[in-house]
Tab-separated table of C-alpha atoms (C1' of nucleotides) in Angstrom:
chain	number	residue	atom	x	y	z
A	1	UNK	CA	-2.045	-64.011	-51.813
A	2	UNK	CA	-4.181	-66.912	-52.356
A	3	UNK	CA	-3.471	-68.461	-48.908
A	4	UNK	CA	-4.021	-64.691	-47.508
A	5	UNK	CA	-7.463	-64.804	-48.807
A	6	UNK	CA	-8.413	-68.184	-47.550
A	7	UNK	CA	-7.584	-67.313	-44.454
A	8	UNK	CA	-9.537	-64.428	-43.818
A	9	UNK	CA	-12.144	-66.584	-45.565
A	10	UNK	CA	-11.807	-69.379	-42.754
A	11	UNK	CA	-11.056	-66.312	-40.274
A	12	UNK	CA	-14.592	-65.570	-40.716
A	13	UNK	CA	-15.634	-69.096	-40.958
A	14	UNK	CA	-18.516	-69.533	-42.941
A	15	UNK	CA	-19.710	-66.200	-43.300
A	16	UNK	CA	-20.260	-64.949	-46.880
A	17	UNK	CA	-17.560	-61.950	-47.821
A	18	UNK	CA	-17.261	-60.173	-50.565
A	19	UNK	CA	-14.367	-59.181	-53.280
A	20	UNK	CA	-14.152	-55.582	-52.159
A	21	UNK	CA	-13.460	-56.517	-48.331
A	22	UNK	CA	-11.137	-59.426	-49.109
A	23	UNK	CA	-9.491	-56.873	-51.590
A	24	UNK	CA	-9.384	-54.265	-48.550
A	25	UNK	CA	-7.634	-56.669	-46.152
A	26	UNK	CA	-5.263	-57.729	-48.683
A	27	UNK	CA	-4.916	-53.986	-50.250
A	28	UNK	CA	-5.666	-54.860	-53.670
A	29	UNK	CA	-8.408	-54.587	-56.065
A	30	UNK	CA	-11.305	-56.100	-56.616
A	31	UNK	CA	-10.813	-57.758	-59.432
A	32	UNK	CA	-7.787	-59.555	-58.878
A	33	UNK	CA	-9.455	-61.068	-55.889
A	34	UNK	CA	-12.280	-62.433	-58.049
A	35	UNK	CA	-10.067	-63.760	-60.549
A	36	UNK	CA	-8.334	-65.471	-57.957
A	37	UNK	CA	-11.716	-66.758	-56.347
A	38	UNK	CA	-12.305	-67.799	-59.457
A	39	UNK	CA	-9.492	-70.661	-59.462
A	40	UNK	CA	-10.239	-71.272	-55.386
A	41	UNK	CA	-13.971	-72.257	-56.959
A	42	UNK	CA	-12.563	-74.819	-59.153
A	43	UNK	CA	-10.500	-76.074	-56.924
A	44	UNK	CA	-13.053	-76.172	-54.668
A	45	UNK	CA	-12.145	-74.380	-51.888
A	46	UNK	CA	-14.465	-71.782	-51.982
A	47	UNK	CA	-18.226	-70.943	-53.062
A	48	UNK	CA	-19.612	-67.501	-54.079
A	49	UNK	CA	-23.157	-66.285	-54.748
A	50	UNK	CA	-23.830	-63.251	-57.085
A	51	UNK	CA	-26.218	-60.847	-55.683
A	52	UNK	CA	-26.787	-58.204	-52.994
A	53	UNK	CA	-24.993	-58.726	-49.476
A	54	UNK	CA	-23.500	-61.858	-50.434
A	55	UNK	CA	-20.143	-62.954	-51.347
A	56	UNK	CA	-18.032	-66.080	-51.006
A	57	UNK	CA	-16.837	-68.490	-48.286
A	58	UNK	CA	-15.068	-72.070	-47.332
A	59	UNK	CA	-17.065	-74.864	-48.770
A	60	UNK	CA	-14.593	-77.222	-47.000
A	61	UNK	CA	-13.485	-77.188	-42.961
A	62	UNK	CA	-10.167	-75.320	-43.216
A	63	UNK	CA	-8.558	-78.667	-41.877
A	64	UNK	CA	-9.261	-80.290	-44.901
A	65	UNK	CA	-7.164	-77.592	-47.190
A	66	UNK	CA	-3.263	-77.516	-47.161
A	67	UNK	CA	-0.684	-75.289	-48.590
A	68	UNK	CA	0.299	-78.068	-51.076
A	69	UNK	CA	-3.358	-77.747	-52.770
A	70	UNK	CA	-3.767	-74.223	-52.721
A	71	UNK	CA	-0.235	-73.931	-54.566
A	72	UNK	CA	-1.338	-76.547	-57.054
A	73	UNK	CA	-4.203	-74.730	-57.479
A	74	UNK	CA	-2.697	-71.454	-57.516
A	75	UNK	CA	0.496	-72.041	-59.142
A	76	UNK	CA	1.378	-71.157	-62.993
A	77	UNK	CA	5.078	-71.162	-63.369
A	78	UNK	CA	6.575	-73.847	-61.471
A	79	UNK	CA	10.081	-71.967	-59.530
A	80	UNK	CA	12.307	-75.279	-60.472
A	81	UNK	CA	12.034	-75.374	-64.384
A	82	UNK	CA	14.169	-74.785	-66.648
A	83	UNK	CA	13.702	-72.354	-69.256
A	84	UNK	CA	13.044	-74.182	-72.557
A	85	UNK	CA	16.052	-73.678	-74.174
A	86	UNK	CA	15.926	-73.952	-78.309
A	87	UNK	CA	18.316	-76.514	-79.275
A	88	UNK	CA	19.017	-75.554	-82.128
A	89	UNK	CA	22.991	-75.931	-81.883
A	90	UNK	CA	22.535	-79.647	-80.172
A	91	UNK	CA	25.544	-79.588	-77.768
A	92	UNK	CA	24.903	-83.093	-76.227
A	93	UNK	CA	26.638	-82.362	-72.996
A	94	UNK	CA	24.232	-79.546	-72.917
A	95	UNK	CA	21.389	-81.840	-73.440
A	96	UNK	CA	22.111	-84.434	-71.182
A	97	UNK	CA	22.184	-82.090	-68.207
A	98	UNK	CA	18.888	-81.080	-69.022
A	99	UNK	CA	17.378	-84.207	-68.628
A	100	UNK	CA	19.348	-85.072	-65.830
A	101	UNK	CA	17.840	-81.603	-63.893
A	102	UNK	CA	14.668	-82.305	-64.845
A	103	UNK	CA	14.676	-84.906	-62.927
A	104	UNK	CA	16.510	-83.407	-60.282
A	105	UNK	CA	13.727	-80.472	-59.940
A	106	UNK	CA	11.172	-82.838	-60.700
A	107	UNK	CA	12.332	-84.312	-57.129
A	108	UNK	CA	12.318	-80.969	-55.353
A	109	UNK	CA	8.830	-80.255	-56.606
A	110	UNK	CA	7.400	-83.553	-55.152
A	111	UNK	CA	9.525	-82.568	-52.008
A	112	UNK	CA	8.089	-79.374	-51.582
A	113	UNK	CA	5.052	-80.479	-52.203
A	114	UNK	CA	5.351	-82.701	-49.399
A	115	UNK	CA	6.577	-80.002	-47.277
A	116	UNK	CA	3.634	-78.034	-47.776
A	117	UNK	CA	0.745	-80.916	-47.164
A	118	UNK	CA	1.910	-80.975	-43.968
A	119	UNK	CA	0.307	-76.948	-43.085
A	120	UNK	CA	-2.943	-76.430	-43.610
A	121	UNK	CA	-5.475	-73.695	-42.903
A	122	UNK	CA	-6.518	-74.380	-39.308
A	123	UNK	CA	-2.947	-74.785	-38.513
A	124	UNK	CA	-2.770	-70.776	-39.701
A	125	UNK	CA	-5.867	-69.649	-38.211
A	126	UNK	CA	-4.317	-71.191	-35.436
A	127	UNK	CA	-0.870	-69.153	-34.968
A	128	UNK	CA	-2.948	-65.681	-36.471
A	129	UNK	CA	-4.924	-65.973	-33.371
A	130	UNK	CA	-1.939	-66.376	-31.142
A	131	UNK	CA	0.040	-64.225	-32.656
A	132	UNK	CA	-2.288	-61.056	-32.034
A	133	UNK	CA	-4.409	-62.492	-29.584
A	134	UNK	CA	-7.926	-61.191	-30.691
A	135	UNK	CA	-10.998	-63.716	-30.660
A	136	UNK	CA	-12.524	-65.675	-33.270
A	137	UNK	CA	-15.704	-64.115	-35.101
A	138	UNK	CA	-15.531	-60.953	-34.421
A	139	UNK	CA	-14.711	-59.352	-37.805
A	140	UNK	CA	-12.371	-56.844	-38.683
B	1	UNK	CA	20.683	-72.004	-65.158
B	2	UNK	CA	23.543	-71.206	-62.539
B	3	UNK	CA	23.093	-75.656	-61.859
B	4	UNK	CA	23.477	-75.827	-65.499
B	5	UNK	CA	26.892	-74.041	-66.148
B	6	UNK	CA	28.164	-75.245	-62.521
B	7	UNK	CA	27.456	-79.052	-63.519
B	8	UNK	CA	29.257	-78.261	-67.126
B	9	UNK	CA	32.213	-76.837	-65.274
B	10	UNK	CA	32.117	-80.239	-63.247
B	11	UNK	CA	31.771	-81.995	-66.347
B	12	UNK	CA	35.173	-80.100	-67.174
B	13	UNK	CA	36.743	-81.368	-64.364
B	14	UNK	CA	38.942	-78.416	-63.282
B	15	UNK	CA	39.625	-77.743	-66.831
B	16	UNK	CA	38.931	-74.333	-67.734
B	17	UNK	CA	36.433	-72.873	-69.802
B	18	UNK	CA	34.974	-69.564	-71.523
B	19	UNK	CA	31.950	-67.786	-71.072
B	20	UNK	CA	31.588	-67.825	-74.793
B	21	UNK	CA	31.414	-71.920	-74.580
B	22	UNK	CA	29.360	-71.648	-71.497
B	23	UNK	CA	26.836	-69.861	-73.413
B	24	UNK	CA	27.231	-72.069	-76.322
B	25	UNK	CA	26.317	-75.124	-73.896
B	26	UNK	CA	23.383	-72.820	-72.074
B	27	UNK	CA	22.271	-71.893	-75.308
B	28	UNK	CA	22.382	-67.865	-74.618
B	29	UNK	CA	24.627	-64.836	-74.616
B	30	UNK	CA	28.222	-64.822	-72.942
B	31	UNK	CA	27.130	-61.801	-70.656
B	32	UNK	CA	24.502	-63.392	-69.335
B	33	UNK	CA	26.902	-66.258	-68.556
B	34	UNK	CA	29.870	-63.647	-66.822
B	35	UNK	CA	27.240	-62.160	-64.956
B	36	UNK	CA	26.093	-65.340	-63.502
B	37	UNK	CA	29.841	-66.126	-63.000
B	38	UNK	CA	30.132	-63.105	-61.058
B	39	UNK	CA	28.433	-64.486	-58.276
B	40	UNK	CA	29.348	-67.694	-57.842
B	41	UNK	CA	33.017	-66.409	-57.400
B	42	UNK	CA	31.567	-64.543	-54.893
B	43	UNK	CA	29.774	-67.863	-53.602
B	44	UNK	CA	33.227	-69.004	-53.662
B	45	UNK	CA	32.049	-71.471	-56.375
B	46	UNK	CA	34.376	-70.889	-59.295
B	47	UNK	CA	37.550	-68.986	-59.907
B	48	UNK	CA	37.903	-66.620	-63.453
B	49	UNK	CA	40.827	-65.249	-64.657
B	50	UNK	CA	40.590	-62.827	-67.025
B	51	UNK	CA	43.352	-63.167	-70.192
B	52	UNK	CA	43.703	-65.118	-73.524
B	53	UNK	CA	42.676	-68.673	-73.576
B	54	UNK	CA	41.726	-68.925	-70.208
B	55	UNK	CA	38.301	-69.001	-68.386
B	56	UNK	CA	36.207	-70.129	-65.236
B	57	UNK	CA	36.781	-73.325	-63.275
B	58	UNK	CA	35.088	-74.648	-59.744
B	59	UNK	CA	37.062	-74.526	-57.107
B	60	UNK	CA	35.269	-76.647	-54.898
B	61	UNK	CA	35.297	-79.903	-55.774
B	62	UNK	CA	31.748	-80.875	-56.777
B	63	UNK	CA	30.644	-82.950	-53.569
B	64	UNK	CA	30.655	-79.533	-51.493
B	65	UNK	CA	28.761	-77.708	-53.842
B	66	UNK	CA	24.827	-78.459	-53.092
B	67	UNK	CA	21.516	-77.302	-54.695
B	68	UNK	CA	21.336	-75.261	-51.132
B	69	UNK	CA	24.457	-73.260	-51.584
B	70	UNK	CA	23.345	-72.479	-55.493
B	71	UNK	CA	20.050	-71.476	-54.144
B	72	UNK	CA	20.746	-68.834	-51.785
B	73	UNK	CA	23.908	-67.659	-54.061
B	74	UNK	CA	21.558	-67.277	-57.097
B	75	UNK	CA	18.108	-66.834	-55.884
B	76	UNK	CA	16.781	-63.237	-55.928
B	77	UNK	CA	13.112	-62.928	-55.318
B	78	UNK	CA	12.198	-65.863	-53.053
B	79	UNK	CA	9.237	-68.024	-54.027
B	80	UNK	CA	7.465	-67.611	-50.954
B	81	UNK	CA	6.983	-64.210	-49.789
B	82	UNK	CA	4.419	-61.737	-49.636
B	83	UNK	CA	4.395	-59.011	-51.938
B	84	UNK	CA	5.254	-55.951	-49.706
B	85	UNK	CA	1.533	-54.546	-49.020
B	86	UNK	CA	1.739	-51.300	-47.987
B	87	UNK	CA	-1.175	-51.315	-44.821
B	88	UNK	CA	-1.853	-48.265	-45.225
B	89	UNK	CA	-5.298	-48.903	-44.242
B	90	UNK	CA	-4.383	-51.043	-41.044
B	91	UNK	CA	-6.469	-53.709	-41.235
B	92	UNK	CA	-5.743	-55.724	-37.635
B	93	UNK	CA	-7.024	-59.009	-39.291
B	94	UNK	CA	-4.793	-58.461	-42.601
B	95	UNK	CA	-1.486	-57.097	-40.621
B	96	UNK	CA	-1.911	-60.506	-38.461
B	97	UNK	CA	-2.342	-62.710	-40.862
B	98	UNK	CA	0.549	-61.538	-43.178
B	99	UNK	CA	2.685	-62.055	-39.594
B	100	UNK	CA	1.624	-65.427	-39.326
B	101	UNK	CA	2.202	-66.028	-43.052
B	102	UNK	CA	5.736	-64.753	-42.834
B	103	UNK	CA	6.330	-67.205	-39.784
B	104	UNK	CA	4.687	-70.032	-42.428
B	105	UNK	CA	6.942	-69.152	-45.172
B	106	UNK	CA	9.942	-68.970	-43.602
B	107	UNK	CA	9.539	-72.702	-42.275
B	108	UNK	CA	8.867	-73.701	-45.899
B	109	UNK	CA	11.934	-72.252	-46.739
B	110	UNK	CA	14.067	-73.953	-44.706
B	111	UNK	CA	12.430	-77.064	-45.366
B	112	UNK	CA	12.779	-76.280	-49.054
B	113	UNK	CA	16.720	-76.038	-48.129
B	114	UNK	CA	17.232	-78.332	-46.164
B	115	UNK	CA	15.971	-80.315	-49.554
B	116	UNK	CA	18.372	-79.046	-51.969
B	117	UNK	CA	20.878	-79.442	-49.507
B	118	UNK	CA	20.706	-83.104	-49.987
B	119	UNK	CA	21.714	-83.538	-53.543
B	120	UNK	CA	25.302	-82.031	-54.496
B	121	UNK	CA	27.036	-81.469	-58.375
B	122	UNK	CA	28.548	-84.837	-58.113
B	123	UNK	CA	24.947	-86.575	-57.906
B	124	UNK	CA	24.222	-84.425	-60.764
B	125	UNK	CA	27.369	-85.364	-62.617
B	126	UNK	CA	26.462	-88.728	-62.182
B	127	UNK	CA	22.840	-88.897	-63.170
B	128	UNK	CA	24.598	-86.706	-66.403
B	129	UNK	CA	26.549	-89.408	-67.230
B	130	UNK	CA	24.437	-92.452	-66.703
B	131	UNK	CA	21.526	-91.161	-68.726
B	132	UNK	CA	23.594	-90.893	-71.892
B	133	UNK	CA	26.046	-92.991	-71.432
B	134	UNK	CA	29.223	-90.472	-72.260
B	135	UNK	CA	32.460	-90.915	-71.157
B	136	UNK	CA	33.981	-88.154	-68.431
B	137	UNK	CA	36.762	-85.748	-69.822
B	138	UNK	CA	35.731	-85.694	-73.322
B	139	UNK	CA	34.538	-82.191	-74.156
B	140	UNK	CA	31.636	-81.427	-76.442
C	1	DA	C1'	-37.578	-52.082	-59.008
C	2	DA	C1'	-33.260	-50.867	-56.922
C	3	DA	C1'	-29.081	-51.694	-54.818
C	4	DT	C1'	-25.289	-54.689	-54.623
C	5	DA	C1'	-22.015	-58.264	-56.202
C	6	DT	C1'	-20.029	-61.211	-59.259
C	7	DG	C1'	-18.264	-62.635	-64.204
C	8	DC	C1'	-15.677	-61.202	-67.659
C	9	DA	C1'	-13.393	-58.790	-71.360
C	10	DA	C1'	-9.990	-55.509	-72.786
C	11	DC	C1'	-6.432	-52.619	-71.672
C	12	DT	C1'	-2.442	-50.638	-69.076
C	13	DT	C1'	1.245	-50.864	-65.657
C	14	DT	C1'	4.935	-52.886	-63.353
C	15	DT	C1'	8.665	-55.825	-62.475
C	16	DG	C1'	12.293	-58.950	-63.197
C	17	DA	C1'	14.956	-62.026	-66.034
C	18	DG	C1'	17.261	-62.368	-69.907
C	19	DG	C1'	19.352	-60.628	-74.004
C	20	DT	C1'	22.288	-57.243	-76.754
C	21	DT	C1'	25.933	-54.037	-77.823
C	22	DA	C1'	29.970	-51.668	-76.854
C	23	DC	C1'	34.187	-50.856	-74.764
C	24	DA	C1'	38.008	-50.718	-71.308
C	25	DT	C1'	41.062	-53.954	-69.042
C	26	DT	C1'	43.798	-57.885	-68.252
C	27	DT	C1'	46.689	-61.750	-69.531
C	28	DA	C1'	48.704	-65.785	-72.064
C	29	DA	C1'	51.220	-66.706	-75.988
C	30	DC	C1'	53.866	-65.700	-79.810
D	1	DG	C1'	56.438	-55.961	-76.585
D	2	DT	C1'	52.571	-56.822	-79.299
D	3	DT	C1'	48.654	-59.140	-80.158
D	4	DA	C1'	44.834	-61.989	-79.694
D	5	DA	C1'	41.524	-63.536	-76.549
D	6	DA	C1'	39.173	-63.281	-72.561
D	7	DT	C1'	36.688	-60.992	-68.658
D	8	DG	C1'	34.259	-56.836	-66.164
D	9	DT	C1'	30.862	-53.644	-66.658
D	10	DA	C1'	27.729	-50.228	-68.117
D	11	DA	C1'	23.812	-48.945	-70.745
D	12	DC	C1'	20.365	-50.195	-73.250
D	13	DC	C1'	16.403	-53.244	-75.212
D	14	DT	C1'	12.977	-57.122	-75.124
D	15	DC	C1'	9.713	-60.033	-73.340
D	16	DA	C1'	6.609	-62.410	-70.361
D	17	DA	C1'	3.936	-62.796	-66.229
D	18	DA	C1'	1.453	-60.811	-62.527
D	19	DA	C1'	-1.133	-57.266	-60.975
D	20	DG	C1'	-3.955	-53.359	-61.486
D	21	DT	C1'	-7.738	-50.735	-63.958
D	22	DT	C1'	-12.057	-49.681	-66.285
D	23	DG	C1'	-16.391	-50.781	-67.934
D	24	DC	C1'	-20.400	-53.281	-68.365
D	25	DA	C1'	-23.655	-57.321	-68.492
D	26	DT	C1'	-25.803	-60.388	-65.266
D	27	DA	C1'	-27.653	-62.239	-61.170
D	28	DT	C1'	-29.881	-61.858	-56.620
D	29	DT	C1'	-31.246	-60.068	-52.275
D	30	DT	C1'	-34.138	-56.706	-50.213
DNA sequence: AAATATGCAACTTTTGAGGTTACATTTAAC
DNA sequence: GTTAAATGTAACCTCAAAAGTTGCATATTT
């Protein structure tokens, strides 16, 4: 959702939206979208004005932001981790493995992450245009 | 958790073993652990038979069974997809984007794959028994 | 001053994973 | 054969995380 929002936000490139369009395009509420814009402002992705007609938009050239920061950003519960298991009946084969996949999926993460630095936002404002074709600036 | 009980059936060598010491080693409930076992016999993982002091045990030997295969046997909701918005005010911008998006996250995917693909249960095994030390074939 | 937007708090809803209980079925072992 | 031990499976409960909802104070443009 969060790399939805940005890219309207760098779809419209500068020009201030606000939570109840981004909310419209993404069909969702408000809210969430602020909360969300919320975390994209301390991440620094994003800057939003309170007050009449304004809204938020990209404080950085959509180059500059890739997938791998927006899921850092975004991301709460990490997909490779394993659920913290209690212990309490120490089977030591059991424990060993767990250390061992943590640093298995400690691996994967890095990978991924790697993965993902190499799209950023221009790259998908580029294929949205392509895909349907329609010219830049001209919103909704 | 499906890595977890796959590498401890590695461990096991061939050996058989219960759901109720799966769970044990896992920490949780034997159904939990037959369900899980359910599909990896239909990943072709591990073979069960059902009876007195019997159990599961792979039947693959642990170099052809990679983090890939796991993956797509176990995983459910994928990590990267958009939740199913339901457009039903067609926004042109929004219905593009999520196009793009799905083109985005489907090359992540198969360069998260391609990832797991490259470490296997007997890396795992390995890394298990270098970082504490245990000698193979001795349960518990 | 009024209209419009955000910030934020509190609550509900939804969804999925995991856990629990119970029981029929199968099979090795005695 | 009988029995003990194991799986297969259904039906439920629990719990946490994400999303949605409502309401209102606050800020800012016009």
């Amino acid at each position: 959702m969060a790399v939805q929002v940005l890219t309207v936000l760098a779809y419209k490139a500068g020009e201030p939206v606000t939570s109840t369009l981004l909310a419209a395009s993404v069909n969702t509420n408000p809210v969430v979208i602020r909360r969300l814009l919320l975390v994209l402002q301390t991440a620094g992705f994003v800057e939003t004005r309170k007050g009449a007609s304004v809204g938020s938009r990209l404080c950085q050239p959509p180059q500059r932001i890739d997938l791998a920061q927006i899921y850092r950003a975004v991301e709460t519960a990490e997909p490779f981790k394993l659920p913290q298991r209690s212990m309490d009946h120490p089977c030591a084969v059991g424990h060993c493995i767990q250390a061992a996949l943590i640093q298995v999926f400690a691996a994967t993460e890095t990978a991924l992450e790697r993965e993902l630095a190499k799209t950023n936002l221009a790259h998908i404002l580029a294929l949205v245009e392509k895909s349907c074709g329609q010219s830049r600036q001209r919103p909704h």
